[in-house]
């Protein structure tokens, strides 16, 4: 069965801290790995990773994928209270005519002032 | 260009009633995906539709659930004879092409269904 596991499930930090969120997966027909941020509404897209070892960056957020070890990490530096959210990792699987995302349970991040 | 629109945002149904959830994809998007998020769980894939066709319904419960995406109008997720276990947030996502390596799908705000 296709599986995506995130850790930790929840995390509390203070503003300015750096956090690392983990995502491991066991799937068939891997196509790409995606990170989303969910704040009591629609998940918003952060990154899509397809190739190993290539870091993607957006401001204070960065992510990298290791397709050999089957995991990805999401780093957030200099955290702010606005970073408080649930971070979802999802793996896109499928063949040439269909595709679907398999989501992990999410990591709930709380950033305290 | 409005985002993916779902309505209603909140829906309360008594056990045994029917629930109809609507999803209007972004303009120009012909691919729709429905996901369910149960309390304290991640999003689970339900069904993938393209205009007038169901492409993948491997995540849909075999009974009481159905989905459609007609040529005109929104995609509808229909749950007949709802039970308490159907209480969840239902999210719809849409994309212009099949969800792929270079194609991102955008999520709607979700419909929170509560069965009392």
PDB file of C-alpha atoms in Angstrom:
ATOM      1  CA  UNK A   1       0.000   0.000   0.000  1.00  0.00           C
ATOM      2  CA  UNK A   2       1.280   3.465  -0.874  1.00  0.00           C
ATOM      3  CA  UNK A   3       2.317   5.319   2.255  1.00  0.00           C
ATOM      4  CA  UNK A   4       3.620   8.777   3.185  1.00  0.00           C
ATOM      5  CA  UNK A   5       4.772   9.377   6.758  1.00  0.00           C
ATOM      6  CA  UNK A   6       5.610  12.747   8.255  1.00  0.00           C
ATOM      7  CA  UNK A   7       7.486  13.522  11.429  1.00  0.00           C
ATOM      8  CA  UNK A   8       7.186  15.000  13.890  1.00  0.00           C
ATOM      9  CA  UNK A   9       3.393  15.151  14.054  1.00  0.00           C
ATOM     10  CA  UNK A  10       3.573  18.389  16.006  1.00  0.00           C
ATOM     11  CA  UNK A  11       6.207  20.903  16.914  1.00  0.00           C
ATOM     12  CA  UNK A  12       6.314  24.007  19.106  1.00  0.00           C
ATOM     13  CA  UNK A  13       9.131  26.510  18.631  1.00  0.00           C
ATOM     14  CA  UNK A  14       9.849  30.161  19.351  1.00  0.00           C
ATOM     15  CA  UNK A  15      10.192  32.912  16.813  1.00  0.00           C
ATOM     16  CA  UNK A  16      13.606  32.916  15.229  1.00  0.00           C
ATOM     17  CA  UNK A  17      14.155  29.183  15.592  1.00  0.00           C
ATOM     18  CA  UNK A  18      14.949  26.946  12.620  1.00  0.00           C
ATOM     19  CA  UNK A  19      12.798  23.873  12.065  1.00  0.00           C
ATOM     20  CA  UNK A  20      13.172  20.768   9.926  1.00  0.00           C
ATOM     21  CA  UNK A  21      10.131  18.768   8.919  1.00  0.00           C
ATOM     22  CA  UNK A  22      10.540  15.220   7.631  1.00  0.00           C
ATOM     23  CA  UNK A  23       8.654  13.213   5.068  1.00  0.00           C
ATOM     24  CA  UNK A  24       9.356   9.611   4.085  1.00  0.00           C
ATOM     25  CA  UNK A  25       7.475   7.593   1.523  1.00  0.00           C
ATOM     26  CA  UNK A  26       6.932   4.127   0.126  1.00  0.00           C
ATOM     27  CA  UNK A  27       4.984   4.258  -3.119  1.00  0.00           C
ATOM     28  CA  UNK A  28       4.808   2.701  -6.529  1.00  0.00           C
ATOM     29  CA  UNK A  29       5.060   4.846  -9.653  1.00  0.00           C
ATOM     30  CA  UNK A  30       6.627   7.854  -7.934  1.00  0.00           C
ATOM     31  CA  UNK A  31       6.440  11.006 -10.026  1.00  0.00           C
ATOM     32  CA  UNK A  32       7.120  13.909  -7.677  1.00  0.00           C
ATOM     33  CA  UNK A  33       6.860  15.077  -4.070  1.00  0.00           C
ATOM     34  CA  UNK A  34       4.979  18.180  -3.010  1.00  0.00           C
ATOM     35  CA  UNK A  35       4.814  20.290   0.131  1.00  0.00           C
ATOM     36  CA  UNK A  36       1.727  22.282   1.119  1.00  0.00           C
ATOM     37  CA  UNK A  37       0.899  24.686   3.933  1.00  0.00           C
ATOM     38  CA  UNK A  38      -2.589  24.480   5.402  1.00  0.00           C
ATOM     39  CA  UNK A  39      -3.987  27.182   7.685  1.00  0.00           C
ATOM     40  CA  UNK A  40      -7.609  26.206   8.413  1.00  0.00           C
ATOM     41  CA  UNK A  41      -8.429  26.582   4.743  1.00  0.00           C
ATOM     42  CA  UNK A  42      -7.229  25.392   1.368  1.00  0.00           C
ATOM     43  CA  UNK A  43      -3.783  23.807   1.275  1.00  0.00           C
ATOM     44  CA  UNK A  44      -1.464  26.225  -0.479  1.00  0.00           C
ATOM     45  CA  UNK A  45       1.345  24.970  -2.647  1.00  0.00           C
ATOM     46  CA  UNK A  46       4.936  25.410  -1.487  1.00  0.00           C
ATOM     47  CA  UNK A  47       7.239  23.170  -3.516  1.00  0.00           C
ATOM     48  CA  UNK A  48       7.253  20.393  -6.066  1.00  0.00           C
ATOM     49  CA  UNK A  49      10.384  18.197  -6.096  1.00  0.00           C
ATOM     50  CA  UNK A  50      11.167  15.723  -8.808  1.00  0.00           C
ATOM     51  CA  UNK A  51      14.919  15.244  -8.815  1.00  0.00           C
ATOM     52  CA  UNK A  52      17.215  14.188  -6.006  1.00  0.00           C
ATOM     53  CA  UNK A  53      19.667  16.586  -4.458  1.00  0.00           C
ATOM     54  CA  UNK A  54      18.342  19.794  -5.967  1.00  0.00           C
ATOM     55  CA  UNK A  55      17.331  22.235  -3.256  1.00  0.00           C
ATOM     56  CA  UNK A  56      14.328  24.418  -3.883  1.00  0.00           C
ATOM     57  CA  UNK A  57      14.135  27.717  -2.024  1.00  0.00           C
ATOM     58  CA  UNK A  58      11.475  30.321  -1.436  1.00  0.00           C
ATOM     59  CA  UNK A  59      12.413  32.980   1.064  1.00  0.00           C
ATOM     60  CA  UNK A  60      12.987  31.338   4.422  1.00  0.00           C
ATOM     61  CA  UNK A  61      11.691  27.978   3.228  1.00  0.00           C
ATOM     62  CA  UNK A  62      13.721  25.350   1.437  1.00  0.00           C
ATOM     63  CA  UNK A  63      13.244  21.704   0.586  1.00  0.00           C
ATOM     64  CA  UNK A  64      15.213  18.829  -0.849  1.00  0.00           C
ATOM     65  CA  UNK A  65      14.425  15.327  -2.028  1.00  0.00           C
ATOM     66  CA  UNK A  66      16.421  12.103  -1.704  1.00  0.00           C
ATOM     67  CA  UNK A  67      14.966   9.502  -4.071  1.00  0.00           C
ATOM     68  CA  UNK A  68      17.451   6.850  -3.018  1.00  0.00           C
ATOM     69  CA  UNK A  69      16.518   7.020   0.658  1.00  0.00           C
ATOM     70  CA  UNK A  70      12.902   7.935  -0.140  1.00  0.00           C
ATOM     71  CA  UNK A  71      12.538  11.068   1.934  1.00  0.00           C
ATOM     72  CA  UNK A  72      12.308  14.815   1.798  1.00  0.00           C
ATOM     73  CA  UNK A  73      12.863  17.590   4.302  1.00  0.00           C
ATOM     74  CA  UNK A  74      11.328  21.027   4.569  1.00  0.00           C
ATOM     75  CA  UNK A  75      13.403  23.638   6.371  1.00  0.00           C
ATOM     76  CA  UNK A  76      12.091  26.900   7.743  1.00  0.00           C
ATOM     77  CA  UNK A  77      14.674  29.365   9.051  1.00  0.00           C
ATOM     78  CA  UNK A  78      14.046  32.371  11.310  1.00  0.00           C
ATOM     79  CA  UNK A  79      10.496  31.193  12.003  1.00  0.00           C
ATOM     80  CA  UNK A  80       7.705  33.726  12.482  1.00  0.00           C
ATOM     81  CA  UNK A  81       4.288  33.364  14.110  1.00  0.00           C
ATOM     82  CA  UNK A  82       2.787  33.476  10.623  1.00  0.00           C
ATOM     83  CA  UNK A  83       4.510  30.176   9.875  1.00  0.00           C
ATOM     84  CA  UNK A  84       2.154  28.436  12.316  1.00  0.00           C
ATOM     85  CA  UNK A  85       0.198  25.961  10.235  1.00  0.00           C
ATOM     86  CA  UNK A  86      -0.095  22.323   9.272  1.00  0.00           C
ATOM     87  CA  UNK A  87       2.554  21.343   6.724  1.00  0.00           C
ATOM     88  CA  UNK A  88       1.509  18.581   4.394  1.00  0.00           C
ATOM     89  CA  UNK A  89       3.789  16.358   2.379  1.00  0.00           C
ATOM     90  CA  UNK A  90       2.275  14.558  -0.588  1.00  0.00           C
ATOM     91  CA  UNK A  91       3.629  12.208  -3.233  1.00  0.00           C
ATOM     92  CA  UNK A  92       2.256  12.281  -6.744  1.00  0.00           C
ATOM     93  CA  UNK A  93       1.937   8.793  -8.136  1.00  0.00           C
ATOM     94  CA  UNK A  94       0.470   7.467 -11.303  1.00  0.00           C
ATOM     95  CA  UNK A  95       0.973   6.323 -14.832  1.00  0.00           C
ATOM     96  CA  UNK A  96       0.731   8.254 -18.044  1.00  0.00           C
ATOM     97  CA  UNK A  97      -3.037   8.621 -17.940  1.00  0.00           C
ATOM     98  CA  UNK A  98      -3.780   9.121 -14.277  1.00  0.00           C
ATOM     99  CA  UNK A  99      -2.217  10.794 -11.289  1.00  0.00           C
ATOM    100  CA  UNK A 100      -3.126  11.294  -7.658  1.00  0.00           C
ATOM    101  CA  UNK A 101      -1.558  12.672  -4.520  1.00  0.00           C
ATOM    102  CA  UNK A 102      -0.959  10.501  -1.478  1.00  0.00           C
ATOM    103  CA  UNK A 103      -0.758  12.733   1.595  1.00  0.00           C
ATOM    104  CA  UNK A 104       1.017  12.285   4.889  1.00  0.00           C
ATOM    105  CA  UNK A 105      -0.700  13.034   8.187  1.00  0.00           C
ATOM    106  CA  UNK A 106       0.786  16.488   8.355  1.00  0.00           C
ATOM    107  CA  UNK A 107       3.071  18.241  10.839  1.00  0.00           C
ATOM    108  CA  UNK A 108       1.404  20.872  13.016  1.00  0.00           C
ATOM    109  CA  UNK A 109       3.850  23.704  13.630  1.00  0.00           C
ATOM    110  CA  UNK A 110       3.198  26.305  16.312  1.00  0.00           C
ATOM    111  CA  UNK A 111       5.541  29.279  16.471  1.00  0.00           C
ATOM    112  CA  UNK A 112       5.334  31.202  19.730  1.00  0.00           C
ATOM    113  CA  UNK A 113       6.270  34.890  19.959  1.00  0.00           C
TER     114      UNK A 113
ATOM    115  CA  UNK B   1      -9.311  34.546 -12.295  1.00  0.00           C
ATOM    116  CA  UNK B   2     -11.155  33.206  -9.282  1.00  0.00           C
ATOM    117  CA  UNK B   3      -9.677  30.217  -7.547  1.00  0.00           C
ATOM    118  CA  UNK B   4     -11.332  26.870  -7.047  1.00  0.00           C
ATOM    119  CA  UNK B   5     -14.744  27.571  -5.542  1.00  0.00           C
ATOM    120  CA  UNK B   6     -16.467  25.105  -3.297  1.00  0.00           C
ATOM    121  CA  UNK B   7     -19.906  25.469  -1.796  1.00  0.00           C
ATOM    122  CA  UNK B   8     -21.302  25.334   0.641  1.00  0.00           C
ATOM    123  CA  UNK B   9     -18.451  26.019   3.036  1.00  0.00           C
ATOM    124  CA  UNK B  10     -20.316  24.326   5.853  1.00  0.00           C
ATOM    125  CA  UNK B  11     -23.063  21.751   5.557  1.00  0.00           C
ATOM    126  CA  UNK B  12     -25.027  20.114   8.331  1.00  0.00           C
ATOM    127  CA  UNK B  13     -27.081  17.025   7.583  1.00  0.00           C
ATOM    128  CA  UNK B  14     -29.047  14.608   9.714  1.00  0.00           C
ATOM    129  CA  UNK B  15     -28.258  10.918   9.468  1.00  0.00           C
ATOM    130  CA  UNK B  16     -29.970   9.426   6.434  1.00  0.00           C
ATOM    131  CA  UNK B  17     -30.131  12.654   4.429  1.00  0.00           C
ATOM    132  CA  UNK B  18     -28.248  13.381   1.238  1.00  0.00           C
ATOM    133  CA  UNK B  19     -25.294  15.737   0.965  1.00  0.00           C
ATOM    134  CA  UNK B  20     -24.343  17.448  -2.293  1.00  0.00           C
ATOM    135  CA  UNK B  21     -21.000  19.206  -2.440  1.00  0.00           C
ATOM    136  CA  UNK B  22     -20.130  21.449  -5.356  1.00  0.00           C
ATOM    137  CA  UNK B  23     -16.794  22.361  -6.853  1.00  0.00           C
ATOM    138  CA  UNK B  24     -16.270  24.930  -9.589  1.00  0.00           C
ATOM    139  CA  UNK B  25     -12.733  24.539 -10.957  1.00  0.00           C
ATOM    140  CA  UNK B  26     -10.542  27.422 -11.979  1.00  0.00           C
ATOM    141  CA  UNK B  27     -11.275  28.822 -15.413  1.00  0.00           C
ATOM    142  CA  UNK B  28      -9.697  26.664 -18.083  1.00  0.00           C
ATOM    143  CA  UNK B  29      -9.241  23.671 -15.779  1.00  0.00           C
ATOM    144  CA  UNK B  30     -10.829  20.456 -16.946  1.00  0.00           C
ATOM    145  CA  UNK B  31      -9.385  18.094 -14.321  1.00  0.00           C
ATOM    146  CA  UNK B  32     -10.922  17.824 -10.866  1.00  0.00           C
ATOM    147  CA  UNK B  33      -9.833  15.830  -7.818  1.00  0.00           C
ATOM    148  CA  UNK B  34     -11.789  15.249  -4.610  1.00  0.00           C
ATOM    149  CA  UNK B  35     -10.122  14.604  -1.267  1.00  0.00           C
ATOM    150  CA  UNK B  36     -11.518  13.920   2.186  1.00  0.00           C
ATOM    151  CA  UNK B  37      -9.868  14.989   5.415  1.00  0.00           C
ATOM    152  CA  UNK B  38     -11.123  13.210   8.495  1.00  0.00           C
ATOM    153  CA  UNK B  39     -10.418  14.758  11.918  1.00  0.00           C
ATOM    154  CA  UNK B  40      -6.779  14.306  12.919  1.00  0.00           C
ATOM    155  CA  UNK B  41      -5.950  12.616   9.604  1.00  0.00           C
ATOM    156  CA  UNK B  42      -4.309  13.627   6.356  1.00  0.00           C
ATOM    157  CA  UNK B  43      -6.134  14.173   3.100  1.00  0.00           C
ATOM    158  CA  UNK B  44      -7.269  10.976   1.404  1.00  0.00           C
ATOM    159  CA  UNK B  45      -7.795  10.725  -2.330  1.00  0.00           C
ATOM    160  CA  UNK B  46     -11.342   9.934  -3.389  1.00  0.00           C
ATOM    161  CA  UNK B  47     -11.819  10.458  -7.107  1.00  0.00           C
ATOM    162  CA  UNK B  48     -10.277  12.073 -10.176  1.00  0.00           C
ATOM    163  CA  UNK B  49     -12.555  13.330 -12.933  1.00  0.00           C
ATOM    164  CA  UNK B  50     -12.120  14.934 -16.287  1.00  0.00           C
ATOM    165  CA  UNK B  51     -15.018  16.601 -18.049  1.00  0.00           C
ATOM    166  CA  UNK B  52     -17.808  14.003 -18.272  1.00  0.00           C
ATOM    167  CA  UNK B  53     -15.457  11.154 -17.325  1.00  0.00           C
ATOM    168  CA  UNK B  54     -14.396   9.445 -14.134  1.00  0.00           C
ATOM    169  CA  UNK B  55     -10.706   8.633 -14.553  1.00  0.00           C
ATOM    170  CA  UNK B  56      -9.871   7.125 -11.167  1.00  0.00           C
ATOM    171  CA  UNK B  57     -12.358   6.404  -8.392  1.00  0.00           C
ATOM    172  CA  UNK B  58     -10.171   4.024  -6.410  1.00  0.00           C
ATOM    173  CA  UNK B  59     -10.574   6.101  -3.236  1.00  0.00           C
ATOM    174  CA  UNK B  60     -14.359   6.307  -3.295  1.00  0.00           C
ATOM    175  CA  UNK B  61     -16.341   4.158  -0.860  1.00  0.00           C
ATOM    176  CA  UNK B  62     -18.227   1.539  -2.844  1.00  0.00           C
ATOM    177  CA  UNK B  63     -21.650   2.548  -1.549  1.00  0.00           C
ATOM    178  CA  UNK B  64     -23.490   5.848  -1.067  1.00  0.00           C
ATOM    179  CA  UNK B  65     -20.796   8.009  -2.702  1.00  0.00           C
ATOM    180  CA  UNK B  66     -20.834   9.222  -6.290  1.00  0.00           C
ATOM    181  CA  UNK B  67     -19.178  12.008  -8.253  1.00  0.00           C
ATOM    182  CA  UNK B  68     -19.746  13.681 -11.565  1.00  0.00           C
ATOM    183  CA  UNK B  69     -18.229  16.476 -13.619  1.00  0.00           C
ATOM    184  CA  UNK B  70     -20.699  17.369 -16.361  1.00  0.00           C
ATOM    185  CA  UNK B  71     -19.870  19.198 -19.549  1.00  0.00           C
ATOM    186  CA  UNK B  72     -21.479  22.311 -18.127  1.00  0.00           C
ATOM    187  CA  UNK B  73     -21.504  23.274 -14.484  1.00  0.00           C
ATOM    188  CA  UNK B  74     -19.579  22.318 -11.381  1.00  0.00           C
ATOM    189  CA  UNK B  75     -18.362  18.961 -10.248  1.00  0.00           C
ATOM    190  CA  UNK B  76     -20.676  17.368  -7.693  1.00  0.00           C
ATOM    191  CA  UNK B  77     -19.770  14.958  -4.931  1.00  0.00           C
ATOM    192  CA  UNK B  78     -22.921  13.281  -3.690  1.00  0.00           C
ATOM    193  CA  UNK B  79     -23.254  11.316  -0.480  1.00  0.00           C
ATOM    194  CA  UNK B  80     -26.497   9.466   0.033  1.00  0.00           C
ATOM    195  CA  UNK B  81     -27.883   8.392   3.406  1.00  0.00           C
ATOM    196  CA  UNK B  82     -25.123  10.122   5.335  1.00  0.00           C
ATOM    197  CA  UNK B  83     -23.781   8.618   8.544  1.00  0.00           C
ATOM    198  CA  UNK B  84     -21.800  10.230  11.372  1.00  0.00           C
ATOM    199  CA  UNK B  85     -18.576   8.772   9.971  1.00  0.00           C
ATOM    200  CA  UNK B  86     -19.007  10.910   6.845  1.00  0.00           C
ATOM    201  CA  UNK B  87     -18.338  14.047   8.905  1.00  0.00           C
ATOM    202  CA  UNK B  88     -15.162  15.503   7.450  1.00  0.00           C
ATOM    203  CA  UNK B  89     -13.741  18.292   5.349  1.00  0.00           C
ATOM    204  CA  UNK B  90     -14.052  17.613   1.638  1.00  0.00           C
ATOM    205  CA  UNK B  91     -11.552  19.374  -0.597  1.00  0.00           C
ATOM    206  CA  UNK B  92     -11.618  19.769  -4.329  1.00  0.00           C
ATOM    207  CA  UNK B  93      -8.593  20.569  -6.485  1.00  0.00           C
ATOM    208  CA  UNK B  94      -8.397  21.410 -10.169  1.00  0.00           C
ATOM    209  CA  UNK B  95      -5.687  21.536 -12.807  1.00  0.00           C
ATOM    210  CA  UNK B  96      -5.519  22.477 -16.489  1.00  0.00           C
ATOM    211  CA  UNK B  97      -3.964  19.162 -17.474  1.00  0.00           C
ATOM    212  CA  UNK B  98      -3.573  15.846 -15.755  1.00  0.00           C
ATOM    213  CA  UNK B  99      -1.751  16.278 -12.473  1.00  0.00           C
ATOM    214  CA  UNK B 100       1.830  15.712 -13.464  1.00  0.00           C
ATOM    215  CA  UNK B 101       5.417  16.623 -12.933  1.00  0.00           C
ATOM    216  CA  UNK B 102       4.974  20.133 -14.261  1.00  0.00           C
ATOM    217  CA  UNK B 103       1.321  20.649 -13.519  1.00  0.00           C
ATOM    218  CA  UNK B 104       0.183  21.853 -10.165  1.00  0.00           C
ATOM    219  CA  UNK B 105      -3.367  21.511  -8.917  1.00  0.00           C
ATOM    220  CA  UNK B 106      -5.022  24.237  -6.861  1.00  0.00           C
ATOM    221  CA  UNK B 107      -7.220  23.450  -3.890  1.00  0.00           C
ATOM    222  CA  UNK B 108     -10.535  24.989  -2.934  1.00  0.00           C
ATOM    223  CA  UNK B 109     -11.400  26.099   0.586  1.00  0.00           C
ATOM    224  CA  UNK B 110     -13.222  22.882   1.316  1.00  0.00           C
ATOM    225  CA  UNK B 111     -16.709  21.966   2.508  1.00  0.00           C
ATOM    226  CA  UNK B 112     -16.990  20.955   6.132  1.00  0.00           C
ATOM    227  CA  UNK B 113     -19.732  18.354   6.419  1.00  0.00           C
ATOM    228  CA  UNK B 114     -21.195  17.645   9.829  1.00  0.00           C
ATOM    229  CA  UNK B 115     -23.646  14.794  10.256  1.00  0.00           C
ATOM    230  CA  UNK B 116     -25.813  15.038  13.348  1.00  0.00           C
TER     231      UNK B 116
END
